[in-house]
Amino acid sequence: MKIRASSKRSSLKFFVLVFLLAIPLWLLSAIIGNIATLKVPVTDLALAFMPLTAAAILVYKEEGLGGVKMLFKRIFDYKRIRQKIWYLPLIFLMPIIYLLVFGVMRLIGDNAVADNHLLMLPFFFVLFFILAAGEETGWMGYAIDPLQDRWGALKGSLILAIPWWIGHFPSIIHIGGTIADLAWWLPGAIALRILIVWIYNNTGKSLFAAIFFHA
């Protein structure tokens, strides 16, 4: 009998391991400084791969090298997206959300400015796809299915959003974020995680879809 991979997995072990791997990088962030263009700590480039690293370690322990290879192959499992209409939200939903947020900020008197980096978009997309792969291979490729199996999609999304939210605290604080910034990030993290899980489930559990949307 073939046992479902998610039945062997522990989301709690994954969360703990991600944070243990991240602590040294959080401590180094104050020493190394920021990436000027992106205004984020340099160590965030490595932190993005801690979920992938944690997932690979646990999958190797649970399923061996073959399981790790299968996990990495899922990064480009776009063939799972049988209904091509799902490429519409994959490509356009996040840009529309950010444009709406930008518009609301301007309407309420926040003089928000969008930097013009249009010519850099191809570079940034490739960079963000790589970083998103580092995150989502862990969060979606490993942790979400055991949560969904036990609690369902919505509750699983809410549970997954909490460590994802907390994991961003050091970086937000490092760049001068306030308690209010941390608090506002919670509904944002929950909403985004629900959207990512919604897309993941409706694209045949395509990890590529989750990564693409995140990027």
mmCIF file of C-alpha atoms in Angstrom:
data_model
loop_
_atom_site.group_PDB
_atom_site.id
_atom_site.type_symbol
_atom_site.label_atom_id
_atom_site.label_comp_id
_atom_site.label_asym_id
_atom_site.label_seq_id
_atom_site.Cartn_x
_atom_site.Cartn_y
_atom_site.Cartn_z
ATOM 1 C CA MET A 1 0.000 0.000 0.000
ATOM 2 C CA LYS A 2 1.365 3.411 -0.969
ATOM 3 C CA ILE A 3 1.251 5.799 1.984
ATOM 4 C CA ARG A 4 0.469 9.458 1.211
ATOM 5 C CA ALA A 5 3.535 11.588 1.796
ATOM 6 C CA SER A 6 1.590 14.162 3.826
ATOM 7 C CA SER A 7 0.641 11.475 6.373
ATOM 8 C CA LYS A 8 4.311 11.151 7.341
ATOM 9 C CA ARG A 9 4.907 14.868 7.702
ATOM 10 C CA SER A 10 4.808 17.099 10.761
ATOM 11 C CA SER A 11 4.109 20.780 10.153
ATOM 12 C CA LEU A 12 5.152 21.540 13.743
ATOM 13 C CA LYS A 13 8.600 19.992 13.213
ATOM 14 C CA PHE A 14 8.888 22.033 10.030
ATOM 15 C CA PHE A 15 8.021 25.321 11.778
ATOM 16 C CA VAL A 16 10.506 24.668 14.586
ATOM 17 C CA LEU A 17 13.302 23.731 12.178
ATOM 18 C CA VAL A 18 12.702 26.821 9.994
ATOM 19 C CA PHE A 19 13.065 29.103 13.012
ATOM 20 C CA LEU A 20 16.169 27.283 14.288
ATOM 21 C CA LEU A 21 17.812 27.686 10.870
ATOM 22 C CA ALA A 22 16.774 31.349 10.676
ATOM 23 C CA ILE A 23 18.063 32.522 14.079
ATOM 24 C CA PRO A 24 21.771 32.808 13.081
ATOM 25 C CA LEU A 25 20.833 34.840 9.982
ATOM 26 C CA TRP A 26 18.601 37.150 12.018
ATOM 27 C CA LEU A 27 21.530 37.802 14.363
ATOM 28 C CA LEU A 28 23.836 38.530 11.414
ATOM 29 C CA SER A 29 21.418 40.960 9.744
ATOM 30 C CA ALA A 30 22.346 43.852 12.047
ATOM 31 C CA ILE A 31 26.020 43.411 11.150
ATOM 32 C CA ILE A 32 25.750 42.907 7.390
ATOM 33 C CA GLY A 33 23.191 45.642 6.632
ATOM 34 C CA ASN A 34 20.648 46.193 3.851
ATOM 35 C CA ILE A 35 20.386 45.805 0.101
ATOM 36 C CA ALA A 36 20.028 49.460 -0.867
ATOM 37 C CA THR A 37 17.805 48.972 -3.904
ATOM 38 C CA LEU A 38 15.354 46.595 -2.230
ATOM 39 C CA LYS A 39 15.622 48.138 1.266
ATOM 40 C CA VAL A 40 15.741 44.711 2.906
ATOM 41 C CA PRO A 41 18.471 43.007 4.970
ATOM 42 C CA VAL A 42 21.117 41.221 2.900
ATOM 43 C CA THR A 43 20.511 38.124 5.024
ATOM 44 C CA ASP A 44 16.921 37.959 3.718
ATOM 45 C CA LEU A 45 18.362 36.509 0.498
ATOM 46 C CA ALA A 46 19.504 33.506 2.531
ATOM 47 C CA LEU A 47 16.494 33.502 4.870
ATOM 48 C CA ALA A 48 14.212 32.918 1.890
ATOM 49 C CA PHE A 49 15.776 29.464 1.497
ATOM 50 C CA MET A 50 15.328 28.328 5.102
ATOM 51 C CA PRO A 51 11.833 26.859 4.444
ATOM 52 C CA LEU A 52 13.223 24.927 1.451
ATOM 53 C CA THR A 53 16.190 23.760 3.535
ATOM 54 C CA ALA A 54 13.983 22.654 6.412
ATOM 55 C CA ALA A 55 11.659 20.807 4.038
ATOM 56 C CA ALA A 56 14.564 19.065 2.301
ATOM 57 C CA ILE A 57 16.018 17.925 5.639
ATOM 58 C CA LEU A 58 12.712 16.526 6.855
ATOM 59 C CA VAL A 59 11.815 14.890 3.532
ATOM 60 C CA TYR A 60 15.255 13.248 3.389
ATOM 61 C CA LYS A 61 14.702 11.865 6.874
ATOM 62 C CA GLU A 62 11.171 10.669 6.070
ATOM 63 C CA GLU A 63 11.425 9.568 2.429
ATOM 64 C CA GLY A 64 15.097 9.480 1.502
ATOM 65 C CA LEU A 65 16.931 11.081 -1.397
ATOM 66 C CA GLY A 66 14.192 10.159 -3.861
ATOM 67 C CA GLY A 67 11.690 12.177 -1.872
ATOM 68 C CA VAL A 68 13.973 15.219 -1.932
ATOM 69 C CA LYS A 69 14.352 14.929 -5.715
ATOM 70 C CA MET A 70 10.575 14.757 -6.101
ATOM 71 C CA LEU A 71 10.193 17.829 -3.874
ATOM 72 C CA PHE A 72 12.597 19.840 -6.044
ATOM 73 C CA LYS A 73 10.932 18.642 -9.253
ATOM 74 C CA ARG A 74 7.662 20.091 -8.003
ATOM 75 C CA ILE A 75 9.105 23.617 -8.317
ATOM 76 C CA PHE A 76 8.357 23.369 -12.051
ATOM 77 C CA ASP A 77 5.259 21.167 -11.943
ATOM 78 C CA TYR A 78 3.315 23.534 -14.230
ATOM 79 C CA LYS A 79 1.794 20.542 -16.034
ATOM 80 C CA ARG A 80 -0.496 20.122 -13.033
ATOM 81 C CA ILE A 81 -2.293 23.301 -14.146
ATOM 82 C CA ARG A 82 -4.824 21.599 -16.410
ATOM 83 C CA GLN A 83 -7.262 24.535 -16.576
ATOM 84 C CA LYS A 84 -5.253 27.281 -18.265
ATOM 85 C CA ILE A 85 -7.701 29.962 -17.118
ATOM 86 C CA TRP A 86 -5.899 29.833 -13.762
ATOM 87 C CA TYR A 87 -2.981 31.638 -15.382
ATOM 88 C CA LEU A 88 -5.134 34.783 -15.278
ATOM 89 C CA PRO A 89 -5.067 35.098 -11.465
ATOM 90 C CA LEU A 90 -1.493 33.788 -11.429
ATOM 91 C CA ILE A 91 -0.324 36.665 -13.607
ATOM 92 C CA PHE A 92 -2.716 39.524 -12.870
ATOM 93 C CA LEU A 93 -4.234 39.177 -9.392
ATOM 94 C CA MET A 94 -1.262 40.313 -7.296
ATOM 95 C CA PRO A 95 -0.405 43.320 -9.535
ATOM 96 C CA ILE A 96 -4.056 44.394 -9.380
ATOM 97 C CA ILE A 97 -4.066 44.092 -5.573
ATOM 98 C CA TYR A 98 -0.930 46.221 -5.277
ATOM 99 C CA LEU A 99 -2.292 48.841 -7.662
ATOM 100 C CA LEU A 100 -5.487 49.029 -5.591
ATOM 101 C CA VAL A 101 -3.482 49.366 -2.380
ATOM 102 C CA PHE A 102 -1.393 52.119 -3.965
ATOM 103 C CA GLY A 103 -4.541 53.919 -5.111
ATOM 104 C CA VAL A 104 -6.170 53.712 -1.665
ATOM 105 C CA MET A 105 -3.003 55.054 -0.048
ATOM 106 C CA ARG A 106 -3.072 58.059 -2.345
ATOM 107 C CA LEU A 107 -6.791 58.643 -1.732
ATOM 108 C CA ILE A 108 -6.375 58.734 2.059
ATOM 109 C CA GLY A 109 -3.569 61.275 1.794
ATOM 110 C CA ASP A 110 -0.513 59.018 1.946
ATOM 111 C CA ASN A 111 1.913 60.458 -0.604
ATOM 112 C CA ALA A 112 2.990 57.012 -1.728
ATOM 113 C CA VAL A 113 5.518 56.976 -4.556
ATOM 114 C CA ALA A 114 6.061 54.020 -6.867
ATOM 115 C CA ASP A 115 9.662 53.854 -8.048
ATOM 116 C CA ASN A 116 10.007 53.454 -11.796
ATOM 117 C CA HIS A 117 11.930 50.222 -12.326
ATOM 118 C CA LEU A 118 10.032 48.944 -15.364
ATOM 119 C CA LEU A 119 13.186 48.042 -17.264
ATOM 120 C CA MET A 120 14.350 46.014 -14.267
ATOM 121 C CA LEU A 121 11.129 43.997 -14.012
ATOM 122 C CA PRO A 122 12.446 40.929 -15.887
ATOM 123 C CA PHE A 123 15.478 40.778 -13.578
ATOM 124 C CA PHE A 124 13.387 41.332 -10.468
ATOM 125 C CA PHE A 125 10.865 38.685 -11.514
ATOM 126 C CA VAL A 126 13.575 36.054 -11.960
ATOM 127 C CA LEU A 127 15.088 37.060 -8.604
ATOM 128 C CA PHE A 128 11.737 36.989 -6.826
ATOM 129 C CA PHE A 129 10.804 33.660 -8.451
ATOM 130 C CA ILE A 130 14.003 32.117 -7.061
ATOM 131 C CA LEU A 131 13.352 33.600 -3.604
ATOM 132 C CA ALA A 132 9.688 32.559 -3.717
ATOM 133 C CA ALA A 133 10.783 29.021 -4.606
ATOM 134 C CA GLY A 134 12.973 29.057 -1.491
ATOM 135 C CA GLU A 135 9.945 29.956 0.640
ATOM 136 C CA GLU A 136 7.056 28.096 -0.962
ATOM 137 C CA THR A 137 8.884 24.794 -1.422
ATOM 138 C CA GLY A 138 8.718 24.652 2.356
ATOM 139 C CA TRP A 139 5.442 26.366 3.214
ATOM 140 C CA MET A 140 3.396 24.857 0.365
ATOM 141 C CA GLY A 141 5.554 21.938 -0.782
ATOM 142 C CA TYR A 142 5.851 20.464 2.708
ATOM 143 C CA ALA A 143 3.707 22.080 5.404
ATOM 144 C CA ILE A 144 0.304 22.835 3.884
ATOM 145 C CA ASP A 145 -0.937 19.361 2.932
ATOM 146 C CA PRO A 146 -0.764 17.811 6.428
ATOM 147 C CA LEU A 147 -2.501 20.936 7.759
ATOM 148 C CA GLN A 148 -5.217 20.685 5.102
ATOM 149 C CA ASP A 149 -5.641 16.960 5.689
ATOM 150 C CA ARG A 150 -6.393 17.613 9.353
ATOM 151 C CA TRP A 151 -8.062 21.033 9.420
ATOM 152 C CA GLY A 152 -9.234 21.782 5.882
ATOM 153 C CA ALA A 153 -8.026 24.448 3.463
ATOM 154 C CA LEU A 154 -9.185 27.585 5.295
ATOM 155 C CA LYS A 155 -8.057 26.606 8.794
ATOM 156 C CA GLY A 156 -4.849 25.188 7.343
ATOM 157 C CA SER A 157 -4.181 28.525 5.614
ATOM 158 C CA LEU A 158 -4.783 30.430 8.868
ATOM 159 C CA ILE A 159 -2.430 28.169 10.811
ATOM 160 C CA LEU A 160 0.280 28.420 8.146
ATOM 161 C CA ALA A 161 -0.033 32.223 8.003
ATOM 162 C CA ILE A 162 0.956 32.668 11.662
ATOM 163 C CA PRO A 163 4.572 31.352 11.531
ATOM 164 C CA TRP A 164 4.950 33.004 8.106
ATOM 165 C CA TRP A 165 3.859 36.301 9.709
ATOM 166 C CA ILE A 166 6.121 35.902 12.747
ATOM 167 C CA GLY A 167 9.060 34.907 10.546
ATOM 168 C CA HIS A 168 9.032 38.369 8.961
ATOM 169 C CA PHE A 169 9.274 40.227 12.301
ATOM 170 C CA PRO A 170 13.081 40.553 12.435
ATOM 171 C CA SER A 171 13.312 41.885 8.882
ATOM 172 C CA ILE A 172 10.463 44.376 9.378
ATOM 173 C CA ILE A 173 11.983 45.602 12.655
ATOM 174 C CA HIS A 174 15.442 45.775 11.076
ATOM 175 C CA ILE A 175 14.265 48.283 8.448
ATOM 176 C CA GLY A 176 12.521 50.456 11.035
ATOM 177 C CA GLY A 177 9.081 48.859 11.153
ATOM 178 C CA THR A 178 6.813 49.722 14.081
ATOM 179 C CA ILE A 179 4.413 47.682 16.199
ATOM 180 C CA ALA A 180 1.654 48.988 13.937
ATOM 181 C CA ASP A 181 3.517 47.708 10.876
ATOM 182 C CA LEU A 182 3.806 44.266 12.463
ATOM 183 C CA ALA A 183 0.108 44.291 13.388
ATOM 184 C CA TRP A 184 -1.014 45.333 9.887
ATOM 185 C CA TRP A 185 1.145 42.606 8.383
ATOM 186 C CA LEU A 186 -1.013 39.958 10.138
ATOM 187 C CA PRO A 187 -4.227 40.462 8.095
ATOM 188 C CA GLY A 188 -2.005 40.885 5.029
ATOM 189 C CA ALA A 189 -0.217 37.602 5.729
ATOM 190 C CA ILE A 190 -3.501 35.793 6.342
ATOM 191 C CA ALA A 191 -5.121 37.150 3.169
ATOM 192 C CA LEU A 192 -2.108 36.363 0.997
ATOM 193 C CA ARG A 193 -1.720 32.867 2.415
ATOM 194 C CA ILE A 194 -5.412 32.120 1.808
ATOM 195 C CA LEU A 195 -4.990 33.266 -1.808
ATOM 196 C CA ILE A 196 -1.858 31.166 -2.290
ATOM 197 C CA VAL A 197 -3.556 28.058 -0.879
ATOM 198 C CA TRP A 198 -6.677 28.755 -2.987
ATOM 199 C CA ILE A 199 -4.566 28.915 -6.148
ATOM 200 C CA TYR A 200 -2.518 25.868 -5.111
ATOM 201 C CA ASN A 201 -5.611 23.726 -4.561
ATOM 202 C CA ASN A 202 -7.297 24.832 -7.793
ATOM 203 C CA THR A 203 -4.247 24.168 -9.971
ATOM 204 C CA GLY A 204 -3.922 20.493 -9.061
ATOM 205 C CA LYS A 205 -1.742 21.345 -6.040
ATOM 206 C CA SER A 206 0.873 22.886 -8.295
ATOM 207 C CA LEU A 207 3.831 24.164 -6.311
ATOM 208 C CA PHE A 208 4.911 26.096 -9.409
ATOM 209 C CA ALA A 209 1.606 28.011 -9.305
ATOM 210 C CA ALA A 210 2.142 28.989 -5.652
ATOM 211 C CA ILE A 211 5.698 30.117 -6.400
ATOM 212 C CA PHE A 212 4.709 32.062 -9.508
ATOM 213 C CA PHE A 213 1.896 33.856 -7.675
ATOM 214 C CA HIS A 214 4.194 34.725 -4.772
ATOM 215 C CA ALA A 215 6.850 36.025 -7.156
#
